[in-house]
XYZ file of C-alpha atoms in Angstrom:
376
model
C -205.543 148.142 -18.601
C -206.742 145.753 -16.269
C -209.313 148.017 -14.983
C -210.670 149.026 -18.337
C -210.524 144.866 -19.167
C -212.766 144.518 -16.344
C -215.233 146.711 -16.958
C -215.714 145.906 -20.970
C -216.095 141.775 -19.439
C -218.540 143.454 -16.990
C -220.585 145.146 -19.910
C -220.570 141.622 -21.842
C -221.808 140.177 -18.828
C -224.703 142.186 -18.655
C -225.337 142.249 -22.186
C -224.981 146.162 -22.029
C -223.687 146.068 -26.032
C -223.434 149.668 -25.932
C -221.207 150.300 -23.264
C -218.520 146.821 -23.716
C -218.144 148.681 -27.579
C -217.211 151.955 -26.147
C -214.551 149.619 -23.657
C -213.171 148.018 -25.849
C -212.691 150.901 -28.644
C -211.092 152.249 -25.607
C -208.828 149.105 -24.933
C -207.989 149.168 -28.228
C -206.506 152.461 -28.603
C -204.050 151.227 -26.011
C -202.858 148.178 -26.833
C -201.089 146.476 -29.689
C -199.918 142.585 -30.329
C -196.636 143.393 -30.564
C -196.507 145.857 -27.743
C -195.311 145.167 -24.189
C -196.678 142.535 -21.592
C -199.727 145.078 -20.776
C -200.763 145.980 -24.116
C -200.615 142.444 -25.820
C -202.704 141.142 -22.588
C -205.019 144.198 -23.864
C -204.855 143.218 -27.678
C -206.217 139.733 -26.905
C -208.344 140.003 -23.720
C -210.056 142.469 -26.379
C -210.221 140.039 -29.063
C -211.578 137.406 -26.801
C -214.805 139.576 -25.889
C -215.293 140.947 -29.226
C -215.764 136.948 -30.110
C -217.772 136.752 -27.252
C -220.094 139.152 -27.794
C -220.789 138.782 -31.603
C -220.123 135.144 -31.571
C -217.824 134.377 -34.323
C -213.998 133.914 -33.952
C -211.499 134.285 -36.852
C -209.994 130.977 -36.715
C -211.798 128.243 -34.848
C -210.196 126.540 -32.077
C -209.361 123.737 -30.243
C -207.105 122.002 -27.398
C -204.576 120.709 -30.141
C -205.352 123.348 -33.592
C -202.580 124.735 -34.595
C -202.051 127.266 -37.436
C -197.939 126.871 -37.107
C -195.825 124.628 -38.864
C -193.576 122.174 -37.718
C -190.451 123.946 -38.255
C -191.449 127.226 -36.475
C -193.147 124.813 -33.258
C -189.442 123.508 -33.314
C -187.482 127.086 -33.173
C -189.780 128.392 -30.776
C -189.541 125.141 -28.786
C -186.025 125.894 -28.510
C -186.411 129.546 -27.597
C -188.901 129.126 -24.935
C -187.206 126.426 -23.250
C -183.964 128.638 -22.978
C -185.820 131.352 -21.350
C -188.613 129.850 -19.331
C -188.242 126.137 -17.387
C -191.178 125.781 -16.629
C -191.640 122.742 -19.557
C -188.311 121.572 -19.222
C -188.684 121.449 -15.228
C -191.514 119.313 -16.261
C -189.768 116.796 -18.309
C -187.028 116.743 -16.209
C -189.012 115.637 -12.816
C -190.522 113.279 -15.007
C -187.794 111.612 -17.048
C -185.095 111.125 -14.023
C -187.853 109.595 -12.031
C -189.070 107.187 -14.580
C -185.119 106.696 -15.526
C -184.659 106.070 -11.674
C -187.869 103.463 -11.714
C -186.669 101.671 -14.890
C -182.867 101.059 -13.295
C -183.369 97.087 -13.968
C -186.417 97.013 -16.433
C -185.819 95.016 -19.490
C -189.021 96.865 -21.113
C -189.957 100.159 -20.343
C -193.686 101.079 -21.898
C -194.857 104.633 -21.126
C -198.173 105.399 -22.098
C -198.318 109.085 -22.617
C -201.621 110.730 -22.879
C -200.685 113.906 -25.114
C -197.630 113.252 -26.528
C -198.367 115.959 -29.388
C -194.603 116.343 -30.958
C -193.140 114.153 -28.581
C -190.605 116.643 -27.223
C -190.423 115.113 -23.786
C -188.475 111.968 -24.750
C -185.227 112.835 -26.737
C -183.714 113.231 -23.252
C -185.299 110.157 -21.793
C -183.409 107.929 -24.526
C -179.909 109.257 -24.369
C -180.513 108.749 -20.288
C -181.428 105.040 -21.469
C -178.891 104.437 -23.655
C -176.202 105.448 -21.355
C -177.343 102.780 -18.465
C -174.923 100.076 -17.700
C -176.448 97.263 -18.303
C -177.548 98.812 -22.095
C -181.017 100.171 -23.030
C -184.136 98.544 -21.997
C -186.757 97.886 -24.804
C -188.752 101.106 -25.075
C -192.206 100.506 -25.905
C -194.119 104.139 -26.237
C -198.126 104.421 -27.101
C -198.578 107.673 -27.845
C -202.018 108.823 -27.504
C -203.568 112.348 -28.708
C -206.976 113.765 -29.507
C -208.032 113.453 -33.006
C -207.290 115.857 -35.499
C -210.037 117.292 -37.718
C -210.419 116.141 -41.254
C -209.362 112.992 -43.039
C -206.203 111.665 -41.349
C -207.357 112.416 -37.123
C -204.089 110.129 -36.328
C -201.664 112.221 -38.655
C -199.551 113.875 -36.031
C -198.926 111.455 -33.072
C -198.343 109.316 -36.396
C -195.547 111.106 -37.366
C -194.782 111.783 -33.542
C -194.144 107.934 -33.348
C -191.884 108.112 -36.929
C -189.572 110.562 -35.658
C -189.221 109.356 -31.822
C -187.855 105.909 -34.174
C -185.396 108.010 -36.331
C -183.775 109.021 -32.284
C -183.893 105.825 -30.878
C -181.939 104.404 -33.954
C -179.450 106.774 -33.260
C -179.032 106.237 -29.714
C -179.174 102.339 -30.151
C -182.295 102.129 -28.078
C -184.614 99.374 -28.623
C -188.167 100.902 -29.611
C -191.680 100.228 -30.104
C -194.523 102.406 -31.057
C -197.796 102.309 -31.235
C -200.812 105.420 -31.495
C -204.541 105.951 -30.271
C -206.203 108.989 -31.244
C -209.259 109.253 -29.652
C -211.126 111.650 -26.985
C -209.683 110.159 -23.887
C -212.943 108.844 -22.079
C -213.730 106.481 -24.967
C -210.514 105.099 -24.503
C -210.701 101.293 -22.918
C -207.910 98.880 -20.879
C -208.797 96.650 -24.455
C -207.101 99.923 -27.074
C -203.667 99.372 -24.732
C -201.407 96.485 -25.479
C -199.880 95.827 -22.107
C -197.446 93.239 -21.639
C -197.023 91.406 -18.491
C -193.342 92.139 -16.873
C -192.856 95.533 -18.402
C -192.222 98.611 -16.548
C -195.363 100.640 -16.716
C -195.680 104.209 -16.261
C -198.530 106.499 -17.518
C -197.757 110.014 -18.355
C -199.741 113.051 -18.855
C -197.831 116.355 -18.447
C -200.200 119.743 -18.846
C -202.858 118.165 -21.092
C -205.486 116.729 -18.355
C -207.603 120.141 -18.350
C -208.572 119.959 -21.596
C -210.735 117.058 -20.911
C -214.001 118.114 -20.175
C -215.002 117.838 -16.771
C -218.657 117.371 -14.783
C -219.819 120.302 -15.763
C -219.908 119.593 -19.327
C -221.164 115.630 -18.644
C -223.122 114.209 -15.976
C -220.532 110.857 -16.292
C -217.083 113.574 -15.437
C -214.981 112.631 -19.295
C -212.301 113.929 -16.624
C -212.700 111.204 -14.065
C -213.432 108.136 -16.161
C -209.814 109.370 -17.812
C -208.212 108.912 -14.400
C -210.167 106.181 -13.869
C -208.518 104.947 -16.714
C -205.477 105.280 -15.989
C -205.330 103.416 -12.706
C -206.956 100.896 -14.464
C -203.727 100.411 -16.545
C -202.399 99.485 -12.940
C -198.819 101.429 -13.744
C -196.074 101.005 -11.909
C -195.638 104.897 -11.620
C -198.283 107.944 -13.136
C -196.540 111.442 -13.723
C -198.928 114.239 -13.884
C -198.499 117.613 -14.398
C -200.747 120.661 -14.774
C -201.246 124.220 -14.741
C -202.320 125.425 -11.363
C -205.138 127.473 -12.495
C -208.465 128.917 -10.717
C -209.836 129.829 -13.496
C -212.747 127.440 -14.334
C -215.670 129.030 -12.606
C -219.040 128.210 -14.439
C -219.778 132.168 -13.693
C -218.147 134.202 -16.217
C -217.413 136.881 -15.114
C -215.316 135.423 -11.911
C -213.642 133.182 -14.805
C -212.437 136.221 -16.495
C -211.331 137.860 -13.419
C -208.801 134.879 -12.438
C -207.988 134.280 -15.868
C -206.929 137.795 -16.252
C -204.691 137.237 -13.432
C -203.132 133.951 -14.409
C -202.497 135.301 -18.011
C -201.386 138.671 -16.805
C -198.491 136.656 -14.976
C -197.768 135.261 -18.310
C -197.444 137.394 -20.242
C -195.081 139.430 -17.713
C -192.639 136.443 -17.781
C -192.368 136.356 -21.457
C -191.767 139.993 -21.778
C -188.418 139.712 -18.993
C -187.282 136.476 -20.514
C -188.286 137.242 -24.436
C -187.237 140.476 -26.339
C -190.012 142.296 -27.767
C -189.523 141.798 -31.633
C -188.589 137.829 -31.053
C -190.666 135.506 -33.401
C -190.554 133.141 -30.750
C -192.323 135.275 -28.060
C -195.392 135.424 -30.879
C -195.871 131.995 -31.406
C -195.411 131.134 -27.452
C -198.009 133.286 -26.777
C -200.418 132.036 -29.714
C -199.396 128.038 -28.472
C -199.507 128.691 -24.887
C -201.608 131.842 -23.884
C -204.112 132.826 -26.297
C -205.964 129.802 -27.368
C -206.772 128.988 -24.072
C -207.895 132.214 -22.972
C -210.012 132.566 -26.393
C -211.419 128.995 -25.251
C -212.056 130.310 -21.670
C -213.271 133.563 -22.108
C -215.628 133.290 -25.386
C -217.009 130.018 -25.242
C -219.585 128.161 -23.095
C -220.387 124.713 -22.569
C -218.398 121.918 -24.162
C -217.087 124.618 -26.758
C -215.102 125.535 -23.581
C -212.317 123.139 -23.675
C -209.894 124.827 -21.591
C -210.775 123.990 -17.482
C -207.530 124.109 -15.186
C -208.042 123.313 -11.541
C -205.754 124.006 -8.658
C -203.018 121.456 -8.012
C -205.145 120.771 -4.750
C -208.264 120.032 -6.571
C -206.307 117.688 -8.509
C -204.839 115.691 -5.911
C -208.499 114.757 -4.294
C -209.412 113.550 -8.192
C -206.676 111.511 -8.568
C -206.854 109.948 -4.996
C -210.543 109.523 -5.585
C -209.419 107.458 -8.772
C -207.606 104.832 -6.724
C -203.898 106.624 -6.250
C -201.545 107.213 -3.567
C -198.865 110.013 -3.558
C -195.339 108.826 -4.399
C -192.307 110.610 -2.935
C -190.264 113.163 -5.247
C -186.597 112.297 -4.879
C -184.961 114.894 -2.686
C -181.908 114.711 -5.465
C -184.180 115.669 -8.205
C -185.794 118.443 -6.885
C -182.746 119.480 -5.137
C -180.966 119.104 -8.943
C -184.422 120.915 -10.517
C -183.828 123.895 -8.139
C -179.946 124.404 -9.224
C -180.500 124.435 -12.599
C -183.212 126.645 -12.368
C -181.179 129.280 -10.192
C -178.106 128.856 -12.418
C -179.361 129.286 -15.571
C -182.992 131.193 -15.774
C -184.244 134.551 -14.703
C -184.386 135.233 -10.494
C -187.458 135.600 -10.144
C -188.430 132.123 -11.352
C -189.534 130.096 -8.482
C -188.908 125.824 -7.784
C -190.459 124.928 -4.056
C -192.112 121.830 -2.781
C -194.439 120.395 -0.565
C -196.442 117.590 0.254
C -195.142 115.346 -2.851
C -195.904 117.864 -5.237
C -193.183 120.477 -7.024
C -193.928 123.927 -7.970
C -192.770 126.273 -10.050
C -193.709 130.148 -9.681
C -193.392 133.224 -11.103
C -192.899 136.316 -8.969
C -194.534 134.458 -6.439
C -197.343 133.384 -7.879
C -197.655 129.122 -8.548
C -198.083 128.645 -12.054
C -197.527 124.665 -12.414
C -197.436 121.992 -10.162
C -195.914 118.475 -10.908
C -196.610 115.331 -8.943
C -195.733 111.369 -8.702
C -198.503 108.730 -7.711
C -199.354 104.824 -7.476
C -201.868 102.401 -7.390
C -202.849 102.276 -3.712
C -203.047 99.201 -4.095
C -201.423 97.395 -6.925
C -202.966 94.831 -8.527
């Protein structure tokens, strides 16, 4: 399958029309989107090119669209994160360490750049409302991309309503507050920072949708993280995918992405059964928009643009940070969960203040702590 997925992207590439038809009539007789790991990789690497080559895609898309409902993101939430840590590991790294920074704070305000749903925190405010001493105030600005049509703020919105309905129920202190704007034409005047607070900015698997220099002379990207130590926080959590494919070349795109997603999609067939609703919409929420986005668009259409974890780290030292230390204990704790509760060959190692999480060998994510090198 791969083979035959190469050479159809190798037709498109050279615009032989004839020859990426015959490919993928071929791919298509052996593949199916409800078939096994191989065959749905087939299914929508084909539908991918076929958008690429005539130009038009079904539904259009972006880094936030979303054809599912609440309800089902919720129930396959739930499924995925009981089969695959690799979100949870994220949240977890994250939430102990800012729970571990906040020990004495009397306001916590964490300024999370794609919050979407918000599904991060729940565990963040029981850990809160559990400390000794009683809950800090927990001031949240929740910031997202704007949604198309009349109401752009309508989700982190509600994101903000329903974080409220948890608090009140854990007797946690809360204030919200929203931006939803493209993230470079965000400014230090949107944020309403409070002098004494515990700041931390947070911005788990969402950076590489911003678009990068490639796209804008003035890198959206940078002026983000620019941003961001500009807030001056007392602690920024990043995660991201660790991903090599964002070559301006396509066809060396398509090769790594192929790769990446084959990986995947070979996780969520040993940890997902077959027939499992879930498994569909994971795949549509976390696969297949972003390979749509990386494989048949160009330009800024082209939201999609992971970078290695190492690329990463010289951006966000450029911007003005220094590495912070994981705690030993929470990676040590991330590891043991991992081992006790989720498929073998799921991988947690570290190095060099960042933690990684693998599949069959292969990094998929990397998660990291930094601060101002110098603070303000």
């Amino acid at each position: 399958m791969r083979n035959l997925l190469m050479q159809c992207a190798q037709a498109v590439a050279s615009f032989d029309q004839r020859r990426a038809s015959e490919k993928l009539k071929e791919i298509r007789e052996h593949s199916s989107s409800h078939g096994d790991a191989t065959q749905r990789l087939g299914y929508h690497f084909a539908e991918a090119l076929e958008a690429r080559i005539t130009g038009t895609m079904t539904t259009p898309i972006s880094a936030t669209s979303s054809r599912t409902s609440m309800v089902d993101i919720l129930k396959a939430y739930k499924g995925f994160v009981q089969a695959c840590p690799t979100l949870i590991m994220c949240y977890f790294t994250a939430n102990r360490t800012i729970v571990e920074l906040a020990s004495k704070a009397t306001t916590l305000h964490i300024i999370d750049f794609g919050i979407l749903y918000g599904f991060q925190w729940p565990c963040l405010i029981q850990a809160l409302s559990k400390r000794d001493t009683g809950p800090p105030l927990l001031r949240v600005t929740g910031i997202e991309l704007p949604q198309s049509g009349f109401r752009p703020s309508e989700r982190v919105e509600e994101t903000g309503r329903r974080l409220k309905r948890f608090c009140d129920k854990f007797k946690v202190p809360f204030e919200y507050s929203f931006i939803a704007k493209n993230w470079e034409n965000i400014t230090l005047d949107d944020l309403v920072i409070n002098s004494g607070e515990t700041t931390v900015v947070n911005c788990i698997l969402r950076l590489q949708y911003t678009p990068d220099e490639t796209v804008s002379l003035n890198s959206p990207r940078d002026t983000a993280l620019k941003l961001f130590r500009d807030i001056n926080p007392d602690l920024f959590v990043f995660a991201e995918i660790n991903g090599t494919y964002n070559s301006p070349f396509f066809l060396t795109r398509f090769r790594e992405a192929l790769f990446h997603c084959s990986s995947l999609f070979d996780m969520y067939e040993t940890t997902l059964s077959e027939d499992d609703n879930c498994r569909t919409l994971v795949e549509r929420e976390l696969i297949i928009r972003d390979a749509m986005s990386v494989i048949a668009c160009e330009g800024s259409e082209r939201f999609a643009r992971p970078e290695t974890y190492k690329q990463w780290q010289v951006r966000i030292l450029r911007a003005g940070f220094r590495p912070a230390k994981l705690n030993k204990q929470i990676v040590k704790d991330g590891k043991e969960i991992v081992k006790q509760r989720y498929h073998k060959d799921f991988v947690i190692d570290n190095d060099n203040n960042w933690m990684f999480q693998g599949w069959k060998g292969r990094v998929l994510y990397a998660v990291s702590c930094w601060k101002p090198a110098k603070k303000q």
